[in-house]
XYZ file of C-alpha atoms in Angstrom:
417
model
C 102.563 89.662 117.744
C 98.954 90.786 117.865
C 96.967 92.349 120.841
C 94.055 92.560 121.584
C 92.821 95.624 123.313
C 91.554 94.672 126.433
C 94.768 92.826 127.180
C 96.012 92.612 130.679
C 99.065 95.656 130.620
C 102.046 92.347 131.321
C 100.681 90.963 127.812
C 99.672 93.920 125.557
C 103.184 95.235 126.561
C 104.850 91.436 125.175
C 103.247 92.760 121.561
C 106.341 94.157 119.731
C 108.613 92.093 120.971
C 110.361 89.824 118.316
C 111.108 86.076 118.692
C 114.862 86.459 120.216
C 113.980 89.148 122.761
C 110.652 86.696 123.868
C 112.867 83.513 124.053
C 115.391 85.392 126.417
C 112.570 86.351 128.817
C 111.350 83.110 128.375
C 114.606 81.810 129.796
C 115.130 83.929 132.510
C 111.696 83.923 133.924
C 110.529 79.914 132.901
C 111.735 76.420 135.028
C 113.842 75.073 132.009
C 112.337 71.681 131.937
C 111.143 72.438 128.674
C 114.774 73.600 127.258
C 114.792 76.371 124.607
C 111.596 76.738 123.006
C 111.795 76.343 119.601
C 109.505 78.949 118.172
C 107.131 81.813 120.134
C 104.241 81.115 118.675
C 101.075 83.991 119.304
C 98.295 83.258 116.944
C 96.888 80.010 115.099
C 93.919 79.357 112.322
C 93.207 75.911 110.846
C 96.180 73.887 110.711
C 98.226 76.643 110.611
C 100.289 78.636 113.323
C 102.374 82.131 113.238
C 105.235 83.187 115.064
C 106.094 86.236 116.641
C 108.067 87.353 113.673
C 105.171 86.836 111.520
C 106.268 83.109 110.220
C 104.106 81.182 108.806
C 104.250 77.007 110.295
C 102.012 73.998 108.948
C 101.427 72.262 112.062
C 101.841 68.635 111.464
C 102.000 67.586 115.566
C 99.034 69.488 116.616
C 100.144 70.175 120.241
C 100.768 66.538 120.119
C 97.887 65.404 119.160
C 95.003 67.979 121.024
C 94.186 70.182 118.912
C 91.560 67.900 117.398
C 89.537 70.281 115.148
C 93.393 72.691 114.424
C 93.584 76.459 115.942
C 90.514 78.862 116.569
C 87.648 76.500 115.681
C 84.965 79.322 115.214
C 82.389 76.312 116.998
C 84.810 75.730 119.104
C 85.201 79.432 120.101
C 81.624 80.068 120.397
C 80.580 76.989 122.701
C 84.197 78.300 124.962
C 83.010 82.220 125.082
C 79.549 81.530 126.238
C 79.995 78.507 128.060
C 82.571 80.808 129.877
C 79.895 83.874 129.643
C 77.835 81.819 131.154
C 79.162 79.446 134.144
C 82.848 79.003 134.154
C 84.520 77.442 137.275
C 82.043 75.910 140.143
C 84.159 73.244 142.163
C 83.191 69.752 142.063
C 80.495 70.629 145.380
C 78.441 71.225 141.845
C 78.014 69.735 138.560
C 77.144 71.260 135.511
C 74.927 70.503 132.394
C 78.238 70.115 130.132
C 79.730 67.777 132.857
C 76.901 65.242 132.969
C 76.253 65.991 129.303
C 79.469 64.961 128.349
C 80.014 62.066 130.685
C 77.246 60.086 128.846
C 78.301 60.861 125.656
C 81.710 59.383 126.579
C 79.595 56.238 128.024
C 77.723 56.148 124.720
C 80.569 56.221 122.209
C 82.448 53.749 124.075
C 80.105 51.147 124.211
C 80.299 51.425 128.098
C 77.662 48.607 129.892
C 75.494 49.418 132.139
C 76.924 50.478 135.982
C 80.096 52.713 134.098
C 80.951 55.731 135.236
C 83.145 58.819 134.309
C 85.818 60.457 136.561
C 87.126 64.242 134.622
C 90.614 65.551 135.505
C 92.695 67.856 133.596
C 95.293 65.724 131.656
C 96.337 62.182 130.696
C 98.784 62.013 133.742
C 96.023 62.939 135.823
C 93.777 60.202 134.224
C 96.366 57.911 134.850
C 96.569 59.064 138.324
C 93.226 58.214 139.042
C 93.145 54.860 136.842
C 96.502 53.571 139.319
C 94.303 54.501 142.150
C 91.377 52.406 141.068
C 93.674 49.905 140.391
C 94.705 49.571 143.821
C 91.096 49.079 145.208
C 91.214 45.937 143.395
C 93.845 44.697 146.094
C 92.234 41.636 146.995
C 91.892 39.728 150.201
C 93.722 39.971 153.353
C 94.688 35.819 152.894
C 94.987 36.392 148.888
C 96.139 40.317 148.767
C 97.220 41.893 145.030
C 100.126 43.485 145.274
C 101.559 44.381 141.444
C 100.829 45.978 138.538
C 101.863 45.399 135.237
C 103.200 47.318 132.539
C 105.027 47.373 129.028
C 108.193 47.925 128.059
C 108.577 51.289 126.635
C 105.263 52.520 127.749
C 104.603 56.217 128.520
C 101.771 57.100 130.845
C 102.498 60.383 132.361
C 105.177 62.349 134.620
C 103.544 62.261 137.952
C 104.768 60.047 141.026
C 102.536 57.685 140.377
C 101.952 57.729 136.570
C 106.057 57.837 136.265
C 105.649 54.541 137.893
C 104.207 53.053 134.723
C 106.105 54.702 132.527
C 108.969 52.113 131.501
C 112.260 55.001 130.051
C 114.661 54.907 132.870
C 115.949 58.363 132.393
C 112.747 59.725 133.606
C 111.899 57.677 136.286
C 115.303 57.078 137.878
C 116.182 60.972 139.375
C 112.904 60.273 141.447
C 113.334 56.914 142.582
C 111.370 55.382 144.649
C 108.845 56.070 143.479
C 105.036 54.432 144.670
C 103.954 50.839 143.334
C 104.954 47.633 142.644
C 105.740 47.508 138.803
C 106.800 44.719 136.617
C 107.043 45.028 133.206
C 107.389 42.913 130.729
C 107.586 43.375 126.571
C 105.047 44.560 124.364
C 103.140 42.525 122.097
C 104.306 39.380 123.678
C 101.182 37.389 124.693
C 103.063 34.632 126.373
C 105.018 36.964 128.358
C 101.914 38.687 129.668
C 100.317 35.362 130.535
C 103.432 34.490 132.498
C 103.495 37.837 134.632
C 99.796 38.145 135.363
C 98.332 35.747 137.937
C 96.124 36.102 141.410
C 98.697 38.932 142.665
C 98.497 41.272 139.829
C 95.769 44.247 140.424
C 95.860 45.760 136.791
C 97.917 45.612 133.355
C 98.362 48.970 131.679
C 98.745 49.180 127.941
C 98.515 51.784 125.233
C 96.937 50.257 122.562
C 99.492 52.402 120.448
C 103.317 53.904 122.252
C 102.768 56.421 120.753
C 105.614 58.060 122.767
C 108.023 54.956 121.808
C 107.466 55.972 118.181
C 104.052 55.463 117.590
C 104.163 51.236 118.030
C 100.631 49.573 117.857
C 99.473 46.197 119.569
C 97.486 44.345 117.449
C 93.836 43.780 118.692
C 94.782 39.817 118.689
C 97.067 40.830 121.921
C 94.726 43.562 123.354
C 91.932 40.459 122.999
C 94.586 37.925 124.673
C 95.152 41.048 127.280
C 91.419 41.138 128.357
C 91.205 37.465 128.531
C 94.506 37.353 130.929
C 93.470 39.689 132.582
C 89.655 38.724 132.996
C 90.914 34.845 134.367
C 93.111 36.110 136.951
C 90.686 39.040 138.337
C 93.097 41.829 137.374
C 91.775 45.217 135.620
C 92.555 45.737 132.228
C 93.425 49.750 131.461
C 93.747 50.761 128.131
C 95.442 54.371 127.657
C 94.372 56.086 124.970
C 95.206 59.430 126.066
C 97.280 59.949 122.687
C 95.405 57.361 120.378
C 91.500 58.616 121.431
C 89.269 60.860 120.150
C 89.222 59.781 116.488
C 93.073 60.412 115.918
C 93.406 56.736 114.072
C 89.554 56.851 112.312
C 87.890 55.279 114.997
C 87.034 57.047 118.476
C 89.218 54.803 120.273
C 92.018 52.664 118.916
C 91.336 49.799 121.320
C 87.629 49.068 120.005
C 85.741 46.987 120.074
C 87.978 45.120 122.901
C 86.602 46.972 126.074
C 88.917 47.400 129.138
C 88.143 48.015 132.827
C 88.736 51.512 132.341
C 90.424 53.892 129.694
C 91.879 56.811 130.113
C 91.501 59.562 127.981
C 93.345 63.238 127.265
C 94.924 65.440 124.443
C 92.404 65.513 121.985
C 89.353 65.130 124.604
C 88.989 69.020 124.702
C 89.940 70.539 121.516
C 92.841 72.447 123.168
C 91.462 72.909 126.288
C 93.185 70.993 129.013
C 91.050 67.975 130.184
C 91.003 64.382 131.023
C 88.978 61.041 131.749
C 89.148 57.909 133.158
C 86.116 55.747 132.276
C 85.131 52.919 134.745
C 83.430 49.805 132.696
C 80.663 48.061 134.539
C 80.240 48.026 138.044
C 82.998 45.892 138.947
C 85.623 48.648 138.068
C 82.876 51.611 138.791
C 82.429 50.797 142.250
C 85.871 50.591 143.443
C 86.372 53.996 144.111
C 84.012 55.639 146.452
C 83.430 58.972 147.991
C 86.129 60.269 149.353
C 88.177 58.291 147.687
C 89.866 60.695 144.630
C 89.051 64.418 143.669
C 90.074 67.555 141.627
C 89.456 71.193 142.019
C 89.233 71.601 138.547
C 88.436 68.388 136.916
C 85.104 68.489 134.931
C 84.478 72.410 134.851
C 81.971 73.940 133.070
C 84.619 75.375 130.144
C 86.680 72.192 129.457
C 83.463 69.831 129.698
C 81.435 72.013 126.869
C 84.367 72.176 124.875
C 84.699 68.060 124.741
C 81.220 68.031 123.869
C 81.911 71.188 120.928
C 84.727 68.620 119.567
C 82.635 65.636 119.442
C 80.148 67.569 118.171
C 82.255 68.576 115.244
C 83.873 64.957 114.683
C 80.451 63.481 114.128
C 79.135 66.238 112.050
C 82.110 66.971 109.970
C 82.444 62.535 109.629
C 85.832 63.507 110.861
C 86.452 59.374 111.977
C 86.461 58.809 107.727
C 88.315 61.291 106.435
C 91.066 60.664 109.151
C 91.254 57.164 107.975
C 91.114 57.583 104.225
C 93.769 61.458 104.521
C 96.049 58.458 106.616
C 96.030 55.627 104.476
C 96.817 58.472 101.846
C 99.568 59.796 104.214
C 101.143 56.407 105.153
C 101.393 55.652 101.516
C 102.762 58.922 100.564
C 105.744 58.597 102.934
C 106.721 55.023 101.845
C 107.294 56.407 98.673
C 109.935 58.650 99.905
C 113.786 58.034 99.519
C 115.850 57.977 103.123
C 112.271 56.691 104.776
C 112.677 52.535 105.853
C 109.557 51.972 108.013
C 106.184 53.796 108.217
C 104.013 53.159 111.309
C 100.350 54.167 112.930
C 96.841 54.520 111.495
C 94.542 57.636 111.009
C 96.710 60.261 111.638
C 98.801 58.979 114.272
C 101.538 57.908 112.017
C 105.781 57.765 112.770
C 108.415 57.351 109.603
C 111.778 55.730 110.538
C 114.741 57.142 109.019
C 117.628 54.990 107.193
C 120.039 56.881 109.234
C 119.705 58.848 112.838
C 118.957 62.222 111.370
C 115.707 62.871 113.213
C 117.194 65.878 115.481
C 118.456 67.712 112.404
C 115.436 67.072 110.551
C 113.304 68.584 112.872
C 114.696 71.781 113.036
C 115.409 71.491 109.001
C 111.458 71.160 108.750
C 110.571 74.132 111.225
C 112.922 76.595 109.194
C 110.860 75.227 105.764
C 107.558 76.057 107.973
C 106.423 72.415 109.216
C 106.393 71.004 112.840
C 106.789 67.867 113.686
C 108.444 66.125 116.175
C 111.225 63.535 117.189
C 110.571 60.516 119.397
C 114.092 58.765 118.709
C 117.308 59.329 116.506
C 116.034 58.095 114.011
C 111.875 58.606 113.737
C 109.747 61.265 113.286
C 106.384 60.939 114.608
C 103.318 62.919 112.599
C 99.734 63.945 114.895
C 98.317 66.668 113.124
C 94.757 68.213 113.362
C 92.242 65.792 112.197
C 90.967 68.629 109.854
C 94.143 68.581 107.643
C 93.533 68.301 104.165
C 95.533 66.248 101.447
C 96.319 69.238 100.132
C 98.009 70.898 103.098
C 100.041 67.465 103.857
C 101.353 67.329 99.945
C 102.849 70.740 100.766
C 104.714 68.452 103.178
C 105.180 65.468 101.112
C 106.788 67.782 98.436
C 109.468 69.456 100.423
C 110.477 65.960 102.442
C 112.796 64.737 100.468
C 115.026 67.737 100.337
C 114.715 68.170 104.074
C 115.923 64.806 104.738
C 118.436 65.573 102.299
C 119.614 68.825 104.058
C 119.332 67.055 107.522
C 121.752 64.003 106.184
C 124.468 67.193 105.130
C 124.163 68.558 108.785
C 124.638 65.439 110.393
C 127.786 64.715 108.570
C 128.747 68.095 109.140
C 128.830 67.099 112.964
């Protein structure tokens, strides 16, 4: 483990520790929400991560899906250091250059009419948060009041009380039952079905335009367009959540486009790294519903996060980033359908999930981590694939190369048990 040496004493002290003695700490001083952690991980450059040990990872999941432009961005870096040099935390009494700054670039590069506005929190959850709390300004009339919300089957939108509503897997949301709202959902991709549920009651429909936590499932744009018309006829707010699928991770800034919501919530890959989020109010109808007094955050929108949104989309544009993510995942997609043990490839850009032929996903993960790759299991049987959107062909045939003998080795260990 490196230090630095102006380290606080508790971390400089962490520096020789290996791996095992770290992940014991870990587990005596950490809530154990997270289980085991599967690596200590203490320094990052490019798309590539070390361990305390000194091992050497390609990381193919990219903090699931933040870290936009990979580890230690030197522009990145710079804009963070003096941004924090300069101004770091001021409360939302204040606002900043980087927060107004970067709430009309988000207005620009969505397309947003005139009257939109931006609210900045600190994650997707939080962006959901806010985004079920406009929702439930549009509540109607005492004589005709709007009581529901809707949302899809195997959607994820967050871990909070109120985000947890939304979020359809019942293993999470049933040890904290009840929990707030009036949720029905009803399947994804099913147009009728939606048509059916949403009527004069309904106050919004939530929908990721791609689950990515349900193993990275996209809705075509013929059902987000049916969604926006529903939803438009019966005077309900459309929400799109592109906390996982924004920010150029499918070759396009948002995954909805050009269909434009009510609002949109936005995370991960937003900041870079740094922890930020945004919920993006279309047109004054949405816009207005929330009013002073009527949702905050102590840290939402600081100085730091907000100049390191703008570094990222900064970077995107310059670099052409929104291209090369669509051509390295077209290349990506096809490389993996090529690949013995592999029945379905899904996604675009490089938000992509493989399907196994047989439910070897949680030995295959591990499998890859020992042969220095990360990536991640949403199922028994898929593997889902968000790396930095700086990877190179290159780096992902390292990958491509060793795949087939990992799924190989994972297929031996899962007969084994």
């Amino acid at each position: 483990m490196t230090s630095h040496p102006h380290q606080p004493d508790a971390l400089a002290a962490l520096g020789a520790l290996t791996s095992t003695a770290l992940t014991e700490r870990y587990s005596s001083a950490l809530l154990g929400v997270f289980g085991t952690p599967q690596r200590v991980l203490v320094r990052g450059a490019g798309c590539h991560v070390w361990d305390a040990d000194g091992r050497q990872y390609l990381d193919l999941l990219g903090g699931i899906a933040v870290n936009t432009l990979g580890h230690a961005h030197p522009l990145l870096n710079s804009v963070i250091s003096s941004q924090l040099a300069t101004l770091g935390h001021i409360s939302n009494f204040f606002t900043s250059p980087a927060q107004v700054a970067l709430a009309e670039k988000l207005l620009e590069i969505s397309g947003a009419p005139g009257g939109s506005k931006v609210f900045f929190a600190n994650s997707g959850t939080e962006a959901n948060e806010a985004a079920l709390k406009l929702a439930r300004r549009n509540a109607g009339t005492a004589q005709a009041p709007r009581t529901k919300v809707i949302a899809l089957e195997n959607a994820f939108h967050g871990r909070s009380l109120g985000a947890l509503s939304l979020t359809w897997k019942q293993a999470y949301r049933e040890p904290f039952e009840p929990l707030p709202g009036n949720v029905q959902w009803v399947p994804a991709g099913d147009i009728e079905a939606l048509r059916a549920a949403v009527d004069e009651t309904v106050q919004a429909v939530f929908i990721e335009p791609i689950q990515g936590e349900a193993g990275v499932r996209e809705l075509d744009h013929e059902y987000l367009r049916a969604a926006r018309a529903i939803t438009h006829q019966a005077g309900a707010l459309l929400v799109f959540d592109e906390v996982q699928s924004g920010m150029g991770r499918t070759g396009q800034y948002f995954a909805s486009a050009p269909v434009l919501p009510d609002a949109m919530t936005l995370a991960k890959g937003l900041g870079g790294g740094l922890p930020i989020g945004a919920m993006i109010a279309f047109g004054h109808k949405a816009a207005d519903l929330l009013r002073p007094g009527d949702h905050g955050t102590t840290f939402g929108g600081n100085p730091v996060a907000t100049a390191a949104a703008l570094a990222t989309i900064h970077v995107i544009d310059k670099d052409e980033l929104l291209g090369h993510v669509a051509e390295t995942g077209e290349w990506l997609r096809a490389q993996l359908q090529g690949i013995g043990g592999i029945s379905a490839v899904r996604g675009r850009g490089l938000l992509l999930a493989f399907d196994l032929d047989k439910p070897i996903a949680a030995a295959l993960v591990p499998a890859a981590l020992d042969a220095g790759f990360i990536i991640n299991t949403t199922g028994p049987a898929t593997i889902r694939l968000a790396p930095p959107l700086v990877i190179t062909r290159d780096q992902l045939s390292t990958f491509i190369a060793k795949l087939p003998a990992l799924i190989g080795q994972a297929l031996l260990t899962h007969k084994e048990n």
